[in-house]
Coordinates of C-alpha atoms in Angstrom, one line a residue:
Chain C
M1 CA 74.4 20.1 88.4
A2 CA 72.5 23.0 89.9
I3 CA 73.6 26.5 89.0
I4 CA 74.8 27.1 92.6
D5 CA 77.1 24.1 92.3
D6 CA 78.5 25.4 89.0
V7 CA 79.0 28.8 90.5
R8 CA 80.7 27.3 93.6
S9 CA 83.0 25.2 91.3
I10 CA 84.0 28.3 89.2
I11 CA 84.7 30.4 92.3
A12 CA 86.6 27.6 94.0
K13 CA 88.8 27.1 91.0
S14 CA 89.5 30.8 90.6
L15 CA 90.4 31.2 94.3
N16 CA 92.1 27.9 94.5
I17 CA 90.2 26.7 97.5
P18 CA 88.1 23.6 98.1
M19 CA 84.5 23.8 96.9
E20 CA 83.3 22.5 100.3
R21 CA 84.4 25.8 101.9
L22 CA 81.9 27.7 99.9
T23 CA 78.4 28.3 101.2
P24 CA 75.8 30.7 99.8
E25 CA 76.7 33.0 102.7
S26 CA 80.5 33.0 102.0
R27 CA 81.7 36.5 101.2
L28 CA 84.1 36.8 98.2
D29 CA 86.3 39.3 100.0
E30 CA 86.6 37.1 103.1
L31 CA 87.6 34.2 100.8
G32 CA 90.5 36.3 99.7
A33 CA 89.1 37.4 96.3
E34 CA 90.9 40.4 94.7
S35 CA 89.9 42.4 91.6
L36 CA 91.6 40.0 89.2
D37 CA 90.0 37.0 90.9
V38 CA 86.6 38.5 90.5
I39 CA 87.3 39.3 86.8
E40 CA 88.3 35.6 86.3
I41 CA 85.1 34.5 88.1
V42 CA 82.9 36.8 85.9
F43 CA 84.6 35.6 82.7
G44 CA 84.3 32.0 83.9
L45 CA 80.6 32.4 84.6
E46 CA 80.0 34.2 81.3
E47 CA 81.7 31.4 79.4
K48 CA 80.0 28.6 81.3
F49 CA 76.5 29.9 81.0
D50 CA 76.8 31.9 77.7
I51 CA 75.6 35.1 79.4
T52 CA 76.9 38.6 79.8
I53 CA 77.1 39.9 83.4
P54 CA 76.3 43.6 83.1
L55 CA 78.7 45.6 85.2
K56 CA 77.5 49.1 85.9
A57 CA 80.3 51.6 85.1
D58 CA 79.2 54.0 87.8
E59 CA 78.6 51.6 90.6
A60 CA 81.6 49.6 91.8
T61 CA 79.9 47.7 94.6
R62 CA 77.0 46.2 92.6
L63 CA 76.2 44.5 89.5
A64 CA 73.1 45.4 87.6
S65 CA 70.5 42.7 88.1
A66 CA 69.1 40.4 85.5
G67 CA 65.9 42.3 86.1
K68 CA 67.4 45.2 84.3
A69 CA 66.6 43.4 81.1
D70 CA 63.0 43.9 82.0
G71 CA 63.5 47.5 82.6
D72 CA 63.2 47.7 86.3
G73 CA 66.8 48.9 86.7
Q74 CA 67.1 47.3 90.1
N75 CA 70.6 46.6 91.4
V76 CA 71.7 43.6 93.4
P77 CA 75.0 43.1 95.4
F78 CA 77.8 40.9 94.2
S79 CA 79.3 40.1 97.6
T80 CA 78.5 36.5 98.5
V81 CA 78.5 33.2 96.6
G82 CA 74.7 33.3 96.9
D83 CA 74.5 36.7 95.4
V84 CA 76.5 35.5 92.4
A85 CA 74.4 32.4 92.0
D86 CA 71.2 34.6 92.1
I87 CA 72.5 36.9 89.4
V88 CA 73.5 33.9 87.2
Q89 CA 70.2 32.3 87.8
K90 CA 68.3 35.4 86.7
L91 CA 70.4 35.9 83.6
V92 CA 70.1 32.3 82.6
A93 CA 66.3 32.5 83.0
A94 CA 66.1 35.7 81.1
K95 CA 68.1 34.1 78.2
A96 CA 65.9 31.1 78.2
S97 CA 62.7 33.2 78.0
Q98 CA 63.9 35.1 74.9
Chain U
M1 CA 90.7 70.9 105.9
R2 CA 87.1 69.9 106.0
L3 CA 86.0 72.9 103.9
A4 CA 88.8 72.1 101.4
R5 CA 87.6 68.5 101.1
R6 CA 84.0 69.5 100.7
L7 CA 85.0 72.0 98.0
K8 CA 87.0 69.4 96.2
N9 CA 84.0 67.2 96.0
Q10 CA 81.7 69.9 94.5
P11 CA 81.1 69.2 90.8
W12 CA 81.6 72.9 89.8
M13 CA 84.9 72.9 91.7
Q14 CA 86.1 69.7 90.0
K15 CA 85.1 71.1 86.6
A16 CA 87.0 74.4 87.3
V17 CA 90.1 72.6 88.5
G18 CA 90.0 70.0 85.7
V19 CA 89.7 72.7 83.0
M20 CA 92.6 74.7 84.6
A21 CA 94.7 71.6 84.8
A22 CA 94.1 70.8 81.1
E23 CA 95.0 74.3 80.0
Y24 CA 98.1 74.3 82.2
L25 CA 99.2 71.0 80.6
R26 CA 98.5 72.4 77.1
L27 CA 100.8 75.3 78.0
V28 CA 103.5 72.9 79.2
W29 CA 103.2 70.8 76.1
N30 CA 103.2 73.7 73.7
T31 CA 106.4 75.2 75.3
T32 CA 108.3 71.9 75.5
R33 CA 111.0 71.0 72.9
L34 CA 110.4 67.3 72.5
T35 CA 112.6 64.3 71.7
L36 CA 110.8 61.1 70.7
E37 CA 112.7 57.8 71.0
P38 CA 112.5 55.8 68.8
E39 CA 111.8 58.5 66.2
N40 CA 109.7 56.2 64.1
F41 CA 107.5 55.2 67.0
Y42 CA 104.3 56.4 65.4
Q43 CA 104.9 54.6 62.1
R44 CA 105.5 51.3 64.0
Y45 CA 102.6 51.9 66.2
E46 CA 100.3 52.6 63.3
T47 CA 100.3 49.0 62.3
E48 CA 99.9 47.7 65.8
Q49 CA 96.7 49.5 66.9
P50 CA 94.8 49.3 69.1
V51 CA 97.5 49.1 71.8
I52 CA 97.9 49.3 75.5
V53 CA 100.1 52.2 76.6
A54 CA 101.7 51.6 80.0
M55 CA 103.2 54.3 82.2
W56 CA 104.3 54.7 85.8
H57 CA 102.1 56.6 88.2
G58 CA 103.3 60.2 88.7
Q59 CA 104.8 60.4 85.2
H60 CA 101.5 60.4 83.3
F61 CA 100.3 64.0 83.3
L62 CA 101.3 64.8 79.7
L63 CA 100.0 61.4 78.5
P64 CA 96.9 62.9 76.6
F65 CA 99.3 64.7 74.2
L66 CA 100.7 61.4 72.9
R67 CA 97.5 60.5 71.1
R68 CA 97.9 62.9 68.1
H69 CA 94.9 62.0 66.0
Y70 CA 94.4 58.5 67.3
R71 CA 91.5 57.3 69.4
F72 CA 92.6 57.0 73.0
K73 CA 91.0 56.2 76.3
V74 CA 92.7 56.4 79.7
L75 CA 91.9 54.5 82.9
I76 CA 91.1 56.9 85.7
S77 CA 90.2 56.0 89.3
R78 CA 86.8 56.8 90.8
H79 CA 88.5 58.9 93.5
S80 CA 87.5 62.6 93.6
D81 CA 91.0 63.5 92.3
G82 CA 90.2 61.0 89.5
E83 CA 87.1 63.1 88.6
I84 CA 89.4 66.1 88.1
N85 CA 91.7 64.0 86.0
A86 CA 88.8 62.7 83.9
I87 CA 87.5 66.3 83.2
A88 CA 91.1 67.3 82.2
A89 CA 91.5 64.2 80.0
Q90 CA 88.2 64.8 78.2
R91 CA 89.0 68.4 77.6
L92 CA 92.2 67.2 75.9
G93 CA 90.3 64.8 73.7
V94 CA 90.9 61.6 75.5
G95 CA 88.1 59.2 76.5
T96 CA 87.9 57.7 80.0
V97 CA 87.3 54.3 81.6
R98 CA 86.7 54.6 85.3
G99 CA 88.1 52.2 87.9
S100 CA 91.4 51.0 89.3
G101 CA 93.0 48.0 90.7
D102 CA 93.9 47.2 94.3
H103 CA 96.5 45.1 96.0
G104 CA 94.0 44.2 98.7
R105 CA 90.4 42.9 98.6
R106 CA 88.6 46.2 98.0
F107 CA 87.5 45.2 94.5
Q108 CA 84.0 46.2 95.5
V109 CA 85.0 49.7 96.3
K110 CA 87.3 50.6 93.5
G111 CA 85.5 49.4 90.4
G112 CA 88.4 47.3 89.1
V113 CA 86.1 44.7 87.6
A114 CA 83.9 47.1 85.7
G115 CA 87.0 49.1 84.7
F116 CA 88.7 45.9 83.3
K117 CA 85.6 45.0 81.3
G118 CA 85.4 48.6 80.1
M119 CA 89.0 48.5 78.9
L120 CA 88.4 45.1 77.1
D121 CA 85.4 46.5 75.4
S122 CA 87.2 49.7 74.4
L123 CA 90.1 47.7 72.9
A124 CA 87.7 45.5 71.0
E125 CA 86.1 48.6 69.6
G126 CA 89.5 49.8 68.3
W127 CA 90.3 52.4 71.1
N128 CA 93.9 52.5 72.3
M129 CA 94.0 52.2 76.1
A130 CA 96.4 54.1 78.3
L131 CA 96.9 53.2 82.0
T132 CA 99.4 53.3 84.7
A133 CA 101.0 49.9 85.3
D134 CA 101.5 50.3 89.1
V135 CA 98.6 49.9 91.4
P136 CA 97.9 52.9 93.7
K137 CA 100.0 53.2 96.8
V138 CA 102.7 50.8 95.6
A139 CA 104.8 52.8 93.2
R140 CA 107.0 51.3 90.4
V141 CA 105.7 47.7 90.9
A142 CA 103.8 46.6 87.9
G143 CA 100.5 45.0 88.7
L144 CA 99.2 41.8 87.0
G145 CA 96.1 43.6 85.8
I146 CA 97.6 45.2 82.8
V147 CA 99.3 41.9 81.8
K148 CA 95.9 40.2 82.1
L149 CA 94.4 42.9 79.9
A150 CA 97.0 42.1 77.2
Y151 CA 96.3 38.4 77.7
E152 CA 92.5 38.8 77.4
S153 CA 92.6 41.3 74.6
G154 CA 95.5 40.0 72.6
R155 CA 96.9 43.5 72.2
P156 CA 100.5 44.5 72.9
I157 CA 101.7 46.7 75.8
F158 CA 103.9 49.6 74.9
P159 CA 105.9 50.8 77.9
V160 CA 106.2 54.6 77.8
S161 CA 107.9 57.2 79.9
L162 CA 107.6 61.0 79.5
A163 CA 109.9 63.4 81.3
T164 CA 110.6 67.1 81.3
S165 CA 113.8 68.9 82.3
R166 CA 111.9 71.4 84.4
R167 CA 109.7 69.6 87.0
L168 CA 108.6 69.6 90.5
V169 CA 108.9 66.2 92.3
L170 CA 106.3 65.8 95.0
D171 CA 106.9 64.0 98.2
N172 CA 104.0 61.6 97.8
W173 CA 103.7 57.8 97.3
D174 CA 104.4 57.9 93.5
R175 CA 106.8 60.9 93.6
S176 CA 104.6 62.7 91.1
E177 CA 106.4 64.8 88.6
I178 CA 104.7 68.1 87.9
N179 CA 105.9 69.1 84.5
L180 CA 106.8 72.7 84.1
P181 CA 106.7 74.9 80.9
F182 CA 109.7 75.8 78.8
S183 CA 111.3 72.5 79.2
R184 CA 113.2 69.9 77.2
G185 CA 111.0 66.9 77.0
A186 CA 111.5 63.3 76.1
I187 CA 109.2 60.5 75.3
V188 CA 110.8 57.1 75.4
V189 CA 108.9 54.0 74.2
G190 CA 110.2 50.5 74.9
E191 CA 109.7 47.4 72.9
P192 CA 106.1 46.1 72.9
I193 CA 105.3 43.3 75.3
R194 CA 103.0 40.6 74.1
V195 CA 101.2 38.0 76.1
A196 CA 100.4 34.7 74.4
K197 CA 96.8 33.6 74.4
D198 CA 97.8 30.3 76.1
A199 CA 100.0 31.9 78.7
D200 CA 100.0 30.2 82.1
A201 CA 100.6 31.9 85.5
Q202 CA 104.3 31.7 85.2
M203 CA 104.3 33.3 81.7
L204 CA 102.0 36.1 83.0
E205 CA 104.4 36.7 85.9
Q206 CA 107.3 36.8 83.4
A207 CA 105.5 39.4 81.3
R208 CA 104.8 41.4 84.4
C209 CA 108.5 41.5 85.3
A210 CA 109.4 42.3 81.7
L211 CA 107.0 45.3 81.8
E212 CA 108.4 46.5 85.1
K213 CA 111.9 46.3 83.8
A214 CA 111.0 48.0 80.5
L215 CA 109.2 50.9 82.3
N216 CA 112.1 51.5 84.6
A217 CA 114.5 51.5 81.6
A218 CA 112.3 53.9 79.6
S219 CA 111.9 56.2 82.7
E220 CA 115.7 56.2 83.3
R221 CA 116.4 56.9 79.6
A222 CA 113.8 59.7 79.4
H223 CA 115.2 61.4 82.5
A224 CA 118.8 60.9 81.2
I225 CA 117.8 62.7 78.0
V226 CA 116.2 65.7 79.6
D227 CA 118.7 66.0 82.4
R228 CA 121.6 65.6 79.8
R229 CA 123.2 62.7 81.6
L230 CA 124.0 60.9 78.3

């Protein structure tokens, strides 16, 4: 199963909606996600992929990108299903290259 | 109004107000004759650390003084008022985790996710965490976030209320109580609420209701003590 499908599955389960409704462009807030749902999604992804999603303490709207591990400090948004999949993909790749 | 708002967002102004607020609260605390209920709370609490201390919004201003020599962090919003609170808390020896929950879908704005993770990490490192149980703008209704924090961390929630006989009650959403000096004071601590690791949604909701009830009971009791309505 591709990472995007795992991500869609975890998001669908947390939000209790059919997976088919989720496209890479689907916005989490428009799907009805609240803070606790996003926390559940983050924990679900961390457990599934054995990664740590680095949340920046001073930036509510964004998650630090996987690229931060390489020192570029770039931030990426965490707004859509595609954003989430991108972050997971980068973190999984970074883990594999270690 | 615009000038006041601009001033309020200036770091030097926030620092000045935060320091003044901290010193004012210190004056209140030092001139308050305190009743602690139960009296042996700190002995009991000693063996339970780290714990989650829950309070209602608007009754939390003297919270930093509960810590004694224990390591405490408090959850403070990212709002500009929150910055002032954070400066005051740090001056009074309390660490901070920034963020807050939301009843709507503004998780991206309020930092609830980062705040939640920050609190979990702090508890895992042995810090006690203090936070208000009600989510901003909806007073006296416990949110599920604090219950989820107990569930994820495995740490107990202690419902706490702190009241003073002399106080100003503001006409705002949480009916904030500004504690005044030279008061009788009461700290009432309810029985700890624990959330099982295998709790399902229904059990989490039961814990949320239990916390709400315990906080209301503690608040009623603390006010009855200081207002001599016993």
